[in-house]
PDB file as gemmi writes it, atoms N, CA and C in Angstrom:
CRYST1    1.000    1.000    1.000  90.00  90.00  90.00 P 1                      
ATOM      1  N   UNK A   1     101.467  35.019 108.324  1.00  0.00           N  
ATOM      2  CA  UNK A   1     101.290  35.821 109.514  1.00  0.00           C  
ATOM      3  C   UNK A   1     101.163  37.287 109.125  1.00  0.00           C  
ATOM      4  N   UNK A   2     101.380  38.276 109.892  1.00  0.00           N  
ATOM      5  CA  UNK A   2     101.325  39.494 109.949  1.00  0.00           C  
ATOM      6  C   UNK A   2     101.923  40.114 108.761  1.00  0.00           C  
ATOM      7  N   UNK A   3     103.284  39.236 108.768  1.00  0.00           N  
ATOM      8  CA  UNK A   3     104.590  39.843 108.157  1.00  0.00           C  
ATOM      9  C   UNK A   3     104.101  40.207 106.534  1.00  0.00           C  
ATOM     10  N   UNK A   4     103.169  39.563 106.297  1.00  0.00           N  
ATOM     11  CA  UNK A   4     103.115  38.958 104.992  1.00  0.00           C  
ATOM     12  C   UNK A   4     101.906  39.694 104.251  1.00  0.00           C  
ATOM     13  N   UNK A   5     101.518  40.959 105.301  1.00  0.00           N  
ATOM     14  CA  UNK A   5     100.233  41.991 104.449  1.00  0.00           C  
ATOM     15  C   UNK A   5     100.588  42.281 103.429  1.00  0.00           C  
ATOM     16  N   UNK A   6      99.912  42.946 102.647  1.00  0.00           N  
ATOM     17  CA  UNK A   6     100.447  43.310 101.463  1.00  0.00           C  
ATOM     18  C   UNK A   6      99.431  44.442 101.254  1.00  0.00           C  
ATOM     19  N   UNK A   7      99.080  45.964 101.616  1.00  0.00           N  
ATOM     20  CA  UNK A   7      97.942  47.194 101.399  1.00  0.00           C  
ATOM     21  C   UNK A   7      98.600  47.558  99.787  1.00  0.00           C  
ATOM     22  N   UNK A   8      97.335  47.389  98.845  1.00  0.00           N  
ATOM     23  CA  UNK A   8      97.325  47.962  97.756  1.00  0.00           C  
ATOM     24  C   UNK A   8      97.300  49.138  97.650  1.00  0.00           C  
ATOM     25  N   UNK A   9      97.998  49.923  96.463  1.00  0.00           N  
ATOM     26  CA  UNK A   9      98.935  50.847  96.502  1.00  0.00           C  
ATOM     27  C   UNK A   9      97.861  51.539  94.941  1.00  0.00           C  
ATOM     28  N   UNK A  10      97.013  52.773  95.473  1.00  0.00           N  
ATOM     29  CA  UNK A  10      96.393  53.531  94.055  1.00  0.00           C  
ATOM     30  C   UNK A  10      97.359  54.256  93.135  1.00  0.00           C  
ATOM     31  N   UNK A  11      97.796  53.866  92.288  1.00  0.00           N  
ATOM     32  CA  UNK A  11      98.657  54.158  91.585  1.00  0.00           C  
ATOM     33  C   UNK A  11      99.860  53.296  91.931  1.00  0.00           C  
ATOM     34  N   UNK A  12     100.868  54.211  90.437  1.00  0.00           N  
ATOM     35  CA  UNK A  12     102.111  53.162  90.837  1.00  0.00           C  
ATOM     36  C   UNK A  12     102.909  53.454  92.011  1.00  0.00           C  
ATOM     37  N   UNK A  13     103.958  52.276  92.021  1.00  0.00           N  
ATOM     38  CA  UNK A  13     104.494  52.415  93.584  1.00  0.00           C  
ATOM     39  C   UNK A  13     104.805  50.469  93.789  1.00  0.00           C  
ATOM     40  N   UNK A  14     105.246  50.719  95.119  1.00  0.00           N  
ATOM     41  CA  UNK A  14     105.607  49.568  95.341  1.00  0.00           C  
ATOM     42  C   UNK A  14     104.134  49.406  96.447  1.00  0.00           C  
ATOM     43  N   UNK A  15     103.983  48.452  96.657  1.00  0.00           N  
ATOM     44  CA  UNK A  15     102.627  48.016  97.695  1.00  0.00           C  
ATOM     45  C   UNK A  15     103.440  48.230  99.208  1.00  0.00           C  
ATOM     46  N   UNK A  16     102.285  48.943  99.742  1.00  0.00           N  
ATOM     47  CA  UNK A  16     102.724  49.318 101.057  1.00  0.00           C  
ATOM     48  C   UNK A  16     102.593  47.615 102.026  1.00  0.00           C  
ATOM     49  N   UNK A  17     103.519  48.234 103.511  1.00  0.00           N  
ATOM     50  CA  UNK A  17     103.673  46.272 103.715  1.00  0.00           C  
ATOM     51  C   UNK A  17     103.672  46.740 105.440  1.00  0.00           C  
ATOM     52  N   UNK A  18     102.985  48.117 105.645  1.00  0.00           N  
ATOM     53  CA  UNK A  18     102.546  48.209 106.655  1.00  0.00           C  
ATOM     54  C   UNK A  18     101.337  49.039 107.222  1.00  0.00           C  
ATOM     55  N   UNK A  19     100.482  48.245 108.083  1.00  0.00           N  
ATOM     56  CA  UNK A  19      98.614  49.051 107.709  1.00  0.00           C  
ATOM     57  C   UNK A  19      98.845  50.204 108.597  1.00  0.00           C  
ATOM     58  N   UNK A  20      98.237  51.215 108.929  1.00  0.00           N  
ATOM     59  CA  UNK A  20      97.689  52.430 109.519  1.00  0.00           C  
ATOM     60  C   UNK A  20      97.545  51.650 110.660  1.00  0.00           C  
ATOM     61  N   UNK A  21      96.681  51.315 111.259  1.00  0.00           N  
ATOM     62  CA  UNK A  21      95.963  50.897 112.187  1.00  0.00           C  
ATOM     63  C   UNK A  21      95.624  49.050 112.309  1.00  0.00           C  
ATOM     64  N   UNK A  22      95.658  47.978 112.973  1.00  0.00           N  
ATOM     65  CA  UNK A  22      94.641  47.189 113.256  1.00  0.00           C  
ATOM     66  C   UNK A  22      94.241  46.655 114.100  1.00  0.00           C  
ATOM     67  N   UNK A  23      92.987  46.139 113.755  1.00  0.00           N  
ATOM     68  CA  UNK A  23      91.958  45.578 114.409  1.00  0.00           C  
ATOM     69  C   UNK A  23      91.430  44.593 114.138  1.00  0.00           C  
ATOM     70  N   UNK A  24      91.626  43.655 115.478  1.00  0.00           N  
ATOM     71  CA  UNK A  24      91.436  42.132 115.339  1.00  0.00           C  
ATOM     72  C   UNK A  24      90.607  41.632 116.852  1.00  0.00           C  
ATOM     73  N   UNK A  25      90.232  40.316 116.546  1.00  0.00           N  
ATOM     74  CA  UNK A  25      89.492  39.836 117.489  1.00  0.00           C  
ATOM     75  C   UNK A  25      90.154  39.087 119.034  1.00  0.00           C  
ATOM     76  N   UNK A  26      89.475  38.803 120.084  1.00  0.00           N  
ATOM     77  CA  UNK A  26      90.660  37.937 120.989  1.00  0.00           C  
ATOM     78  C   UNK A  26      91.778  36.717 120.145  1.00  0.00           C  
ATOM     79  N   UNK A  27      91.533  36.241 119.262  1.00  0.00           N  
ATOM     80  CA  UNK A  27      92.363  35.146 119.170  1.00  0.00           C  
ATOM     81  C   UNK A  27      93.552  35.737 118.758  1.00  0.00           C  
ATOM     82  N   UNK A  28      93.461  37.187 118.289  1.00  0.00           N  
ATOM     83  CA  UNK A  28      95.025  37.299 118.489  1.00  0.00           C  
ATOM     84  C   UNK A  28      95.550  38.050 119.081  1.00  0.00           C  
ATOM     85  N   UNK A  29      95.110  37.816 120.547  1.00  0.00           N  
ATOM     86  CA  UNK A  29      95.400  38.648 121.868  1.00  0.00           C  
ATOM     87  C   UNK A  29      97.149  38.332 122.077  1.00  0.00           C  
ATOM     88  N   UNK A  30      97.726  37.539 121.642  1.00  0.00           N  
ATOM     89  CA  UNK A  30      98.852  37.127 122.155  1.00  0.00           C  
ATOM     90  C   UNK A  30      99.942  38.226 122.800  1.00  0.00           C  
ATOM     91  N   UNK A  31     100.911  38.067 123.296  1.00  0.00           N  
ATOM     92  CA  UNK A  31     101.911  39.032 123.658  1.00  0.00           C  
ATOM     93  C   UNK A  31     102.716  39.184 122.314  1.00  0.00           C  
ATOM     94  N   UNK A  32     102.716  37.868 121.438  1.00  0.00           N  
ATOM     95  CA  UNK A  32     104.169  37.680 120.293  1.00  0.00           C  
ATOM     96  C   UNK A  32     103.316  38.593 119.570  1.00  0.00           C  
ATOM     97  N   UNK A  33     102.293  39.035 119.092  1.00  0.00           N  
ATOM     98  CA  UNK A  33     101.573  39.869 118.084  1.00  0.00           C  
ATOM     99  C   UNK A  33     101.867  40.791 118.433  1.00  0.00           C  
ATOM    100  N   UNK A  34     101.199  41.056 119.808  1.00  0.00           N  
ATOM    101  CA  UNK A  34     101.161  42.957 120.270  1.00  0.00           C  
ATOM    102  C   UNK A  34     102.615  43.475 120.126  1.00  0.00           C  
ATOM    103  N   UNK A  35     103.427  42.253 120.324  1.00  0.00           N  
ATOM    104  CA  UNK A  35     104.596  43.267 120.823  1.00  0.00           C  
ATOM    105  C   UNK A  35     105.725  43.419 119.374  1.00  0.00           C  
ATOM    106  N   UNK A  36     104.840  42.650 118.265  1.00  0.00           N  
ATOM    107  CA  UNK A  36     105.458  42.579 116.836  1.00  0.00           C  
ATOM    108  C   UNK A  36     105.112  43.970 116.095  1.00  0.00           C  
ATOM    109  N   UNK A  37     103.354  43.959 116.343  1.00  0.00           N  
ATOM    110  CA  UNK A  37     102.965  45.809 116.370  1.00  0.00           C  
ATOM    111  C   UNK A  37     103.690  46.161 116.699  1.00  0.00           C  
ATOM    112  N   UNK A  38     104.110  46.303 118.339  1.00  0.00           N  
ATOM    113  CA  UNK A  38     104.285  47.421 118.961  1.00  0.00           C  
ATOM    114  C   UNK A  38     106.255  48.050 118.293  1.00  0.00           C  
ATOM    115  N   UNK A  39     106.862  47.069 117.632  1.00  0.00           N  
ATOM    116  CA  UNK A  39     108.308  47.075 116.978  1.00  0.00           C  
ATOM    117  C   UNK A  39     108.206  47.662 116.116  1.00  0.00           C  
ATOM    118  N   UNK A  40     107.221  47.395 114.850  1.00  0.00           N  
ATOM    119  CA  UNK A  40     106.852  48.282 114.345  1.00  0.00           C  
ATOM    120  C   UNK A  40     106.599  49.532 113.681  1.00  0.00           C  
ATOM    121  N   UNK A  41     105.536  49.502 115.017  1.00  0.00           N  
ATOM    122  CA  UNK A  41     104.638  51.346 115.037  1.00  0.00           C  
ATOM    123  C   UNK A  41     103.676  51.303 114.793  1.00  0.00           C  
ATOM    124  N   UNK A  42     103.177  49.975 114.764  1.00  0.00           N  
ATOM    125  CA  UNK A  42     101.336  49.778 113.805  1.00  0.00           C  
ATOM    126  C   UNK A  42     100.924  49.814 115.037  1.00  0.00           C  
ATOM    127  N   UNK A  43      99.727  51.159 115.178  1.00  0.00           N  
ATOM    128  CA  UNK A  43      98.820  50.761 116.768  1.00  0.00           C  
ATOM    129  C   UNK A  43      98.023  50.204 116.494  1.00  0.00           C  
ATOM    130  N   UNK A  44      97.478  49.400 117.407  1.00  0.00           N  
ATOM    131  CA  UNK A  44      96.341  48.414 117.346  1.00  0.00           C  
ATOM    132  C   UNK A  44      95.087  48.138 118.496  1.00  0.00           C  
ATOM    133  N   UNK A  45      93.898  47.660 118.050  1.00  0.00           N  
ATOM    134  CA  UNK A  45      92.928  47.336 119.053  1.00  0.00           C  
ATOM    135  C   UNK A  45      92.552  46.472 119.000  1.00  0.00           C  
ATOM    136  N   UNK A  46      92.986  45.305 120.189  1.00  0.00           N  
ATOM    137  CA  UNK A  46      92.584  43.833 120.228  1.00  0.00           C  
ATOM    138  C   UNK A  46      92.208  43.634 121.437  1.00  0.00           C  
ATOM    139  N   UNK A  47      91.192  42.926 121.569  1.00  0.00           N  
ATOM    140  CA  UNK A  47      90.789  43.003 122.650  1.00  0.00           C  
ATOM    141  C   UNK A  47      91.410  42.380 123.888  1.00  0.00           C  
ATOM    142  N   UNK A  48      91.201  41.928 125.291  1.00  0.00           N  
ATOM    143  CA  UNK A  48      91.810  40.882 126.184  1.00  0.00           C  
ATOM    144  C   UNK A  48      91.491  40.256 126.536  1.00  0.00           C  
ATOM    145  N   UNK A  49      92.099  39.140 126.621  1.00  0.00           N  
ATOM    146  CA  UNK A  49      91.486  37.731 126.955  1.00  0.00           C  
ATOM    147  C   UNK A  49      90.667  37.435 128.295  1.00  0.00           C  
ATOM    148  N   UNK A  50      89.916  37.370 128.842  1.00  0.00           N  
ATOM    149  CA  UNK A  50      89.296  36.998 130.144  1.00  0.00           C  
ATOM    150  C   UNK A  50      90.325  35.986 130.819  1.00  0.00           C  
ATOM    151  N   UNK A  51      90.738  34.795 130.264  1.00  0.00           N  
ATOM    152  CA  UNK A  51      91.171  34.010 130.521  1.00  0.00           C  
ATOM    153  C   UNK A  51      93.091  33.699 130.557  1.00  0.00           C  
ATOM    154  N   UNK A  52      93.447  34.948 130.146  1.00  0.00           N  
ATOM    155  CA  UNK A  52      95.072  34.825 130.353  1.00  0.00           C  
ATOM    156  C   UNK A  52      94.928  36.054 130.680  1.00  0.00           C  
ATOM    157  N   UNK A  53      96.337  36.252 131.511  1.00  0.00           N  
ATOM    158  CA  UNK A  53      97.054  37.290 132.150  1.00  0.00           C  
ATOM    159  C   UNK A  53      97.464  38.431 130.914  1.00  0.00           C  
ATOM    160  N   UNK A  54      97.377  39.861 131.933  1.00  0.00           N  
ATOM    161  CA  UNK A  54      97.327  41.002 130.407  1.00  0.00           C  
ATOM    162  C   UNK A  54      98.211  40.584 129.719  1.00  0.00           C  
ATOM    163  N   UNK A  55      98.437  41.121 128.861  1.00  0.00           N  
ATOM    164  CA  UNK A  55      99.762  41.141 127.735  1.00  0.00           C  
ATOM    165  C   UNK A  55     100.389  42.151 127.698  1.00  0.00           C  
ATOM    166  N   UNK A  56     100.429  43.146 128.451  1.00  0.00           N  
ATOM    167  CA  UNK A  56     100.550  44.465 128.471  1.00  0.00           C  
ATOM    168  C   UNK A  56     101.426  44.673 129.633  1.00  0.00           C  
TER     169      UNK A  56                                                      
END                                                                             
């Protein structure tokens, strides 16, 4: 899942294990995602489902 990014790191260091920004398609419109971002601090742009109630 999410938890499990891993952003490569130019130079030494430990690998960063949280992105700037993302961006993903409806399938992972869910509420359990957005609101795993939103704990976080990662903002994100996903789109909304036509077919379920906001998530928001």
């Amino acid at each position: 899942m999410i938890g499990s990014i891993n952003v490569p790191r130019i130079g030494p260091g430990r690998p960063r294990t949280r992105s700037e920004h993302v961006v993903a398609d409806k399938g992972y419109s869910s509420r359990k995602i957005r609101s795993y971002l939103r704990r976080r601090g990662i903002p994100h742009t996903i789109p909304e489902r036509v077919d379920r109630p906001s998530a928001d």
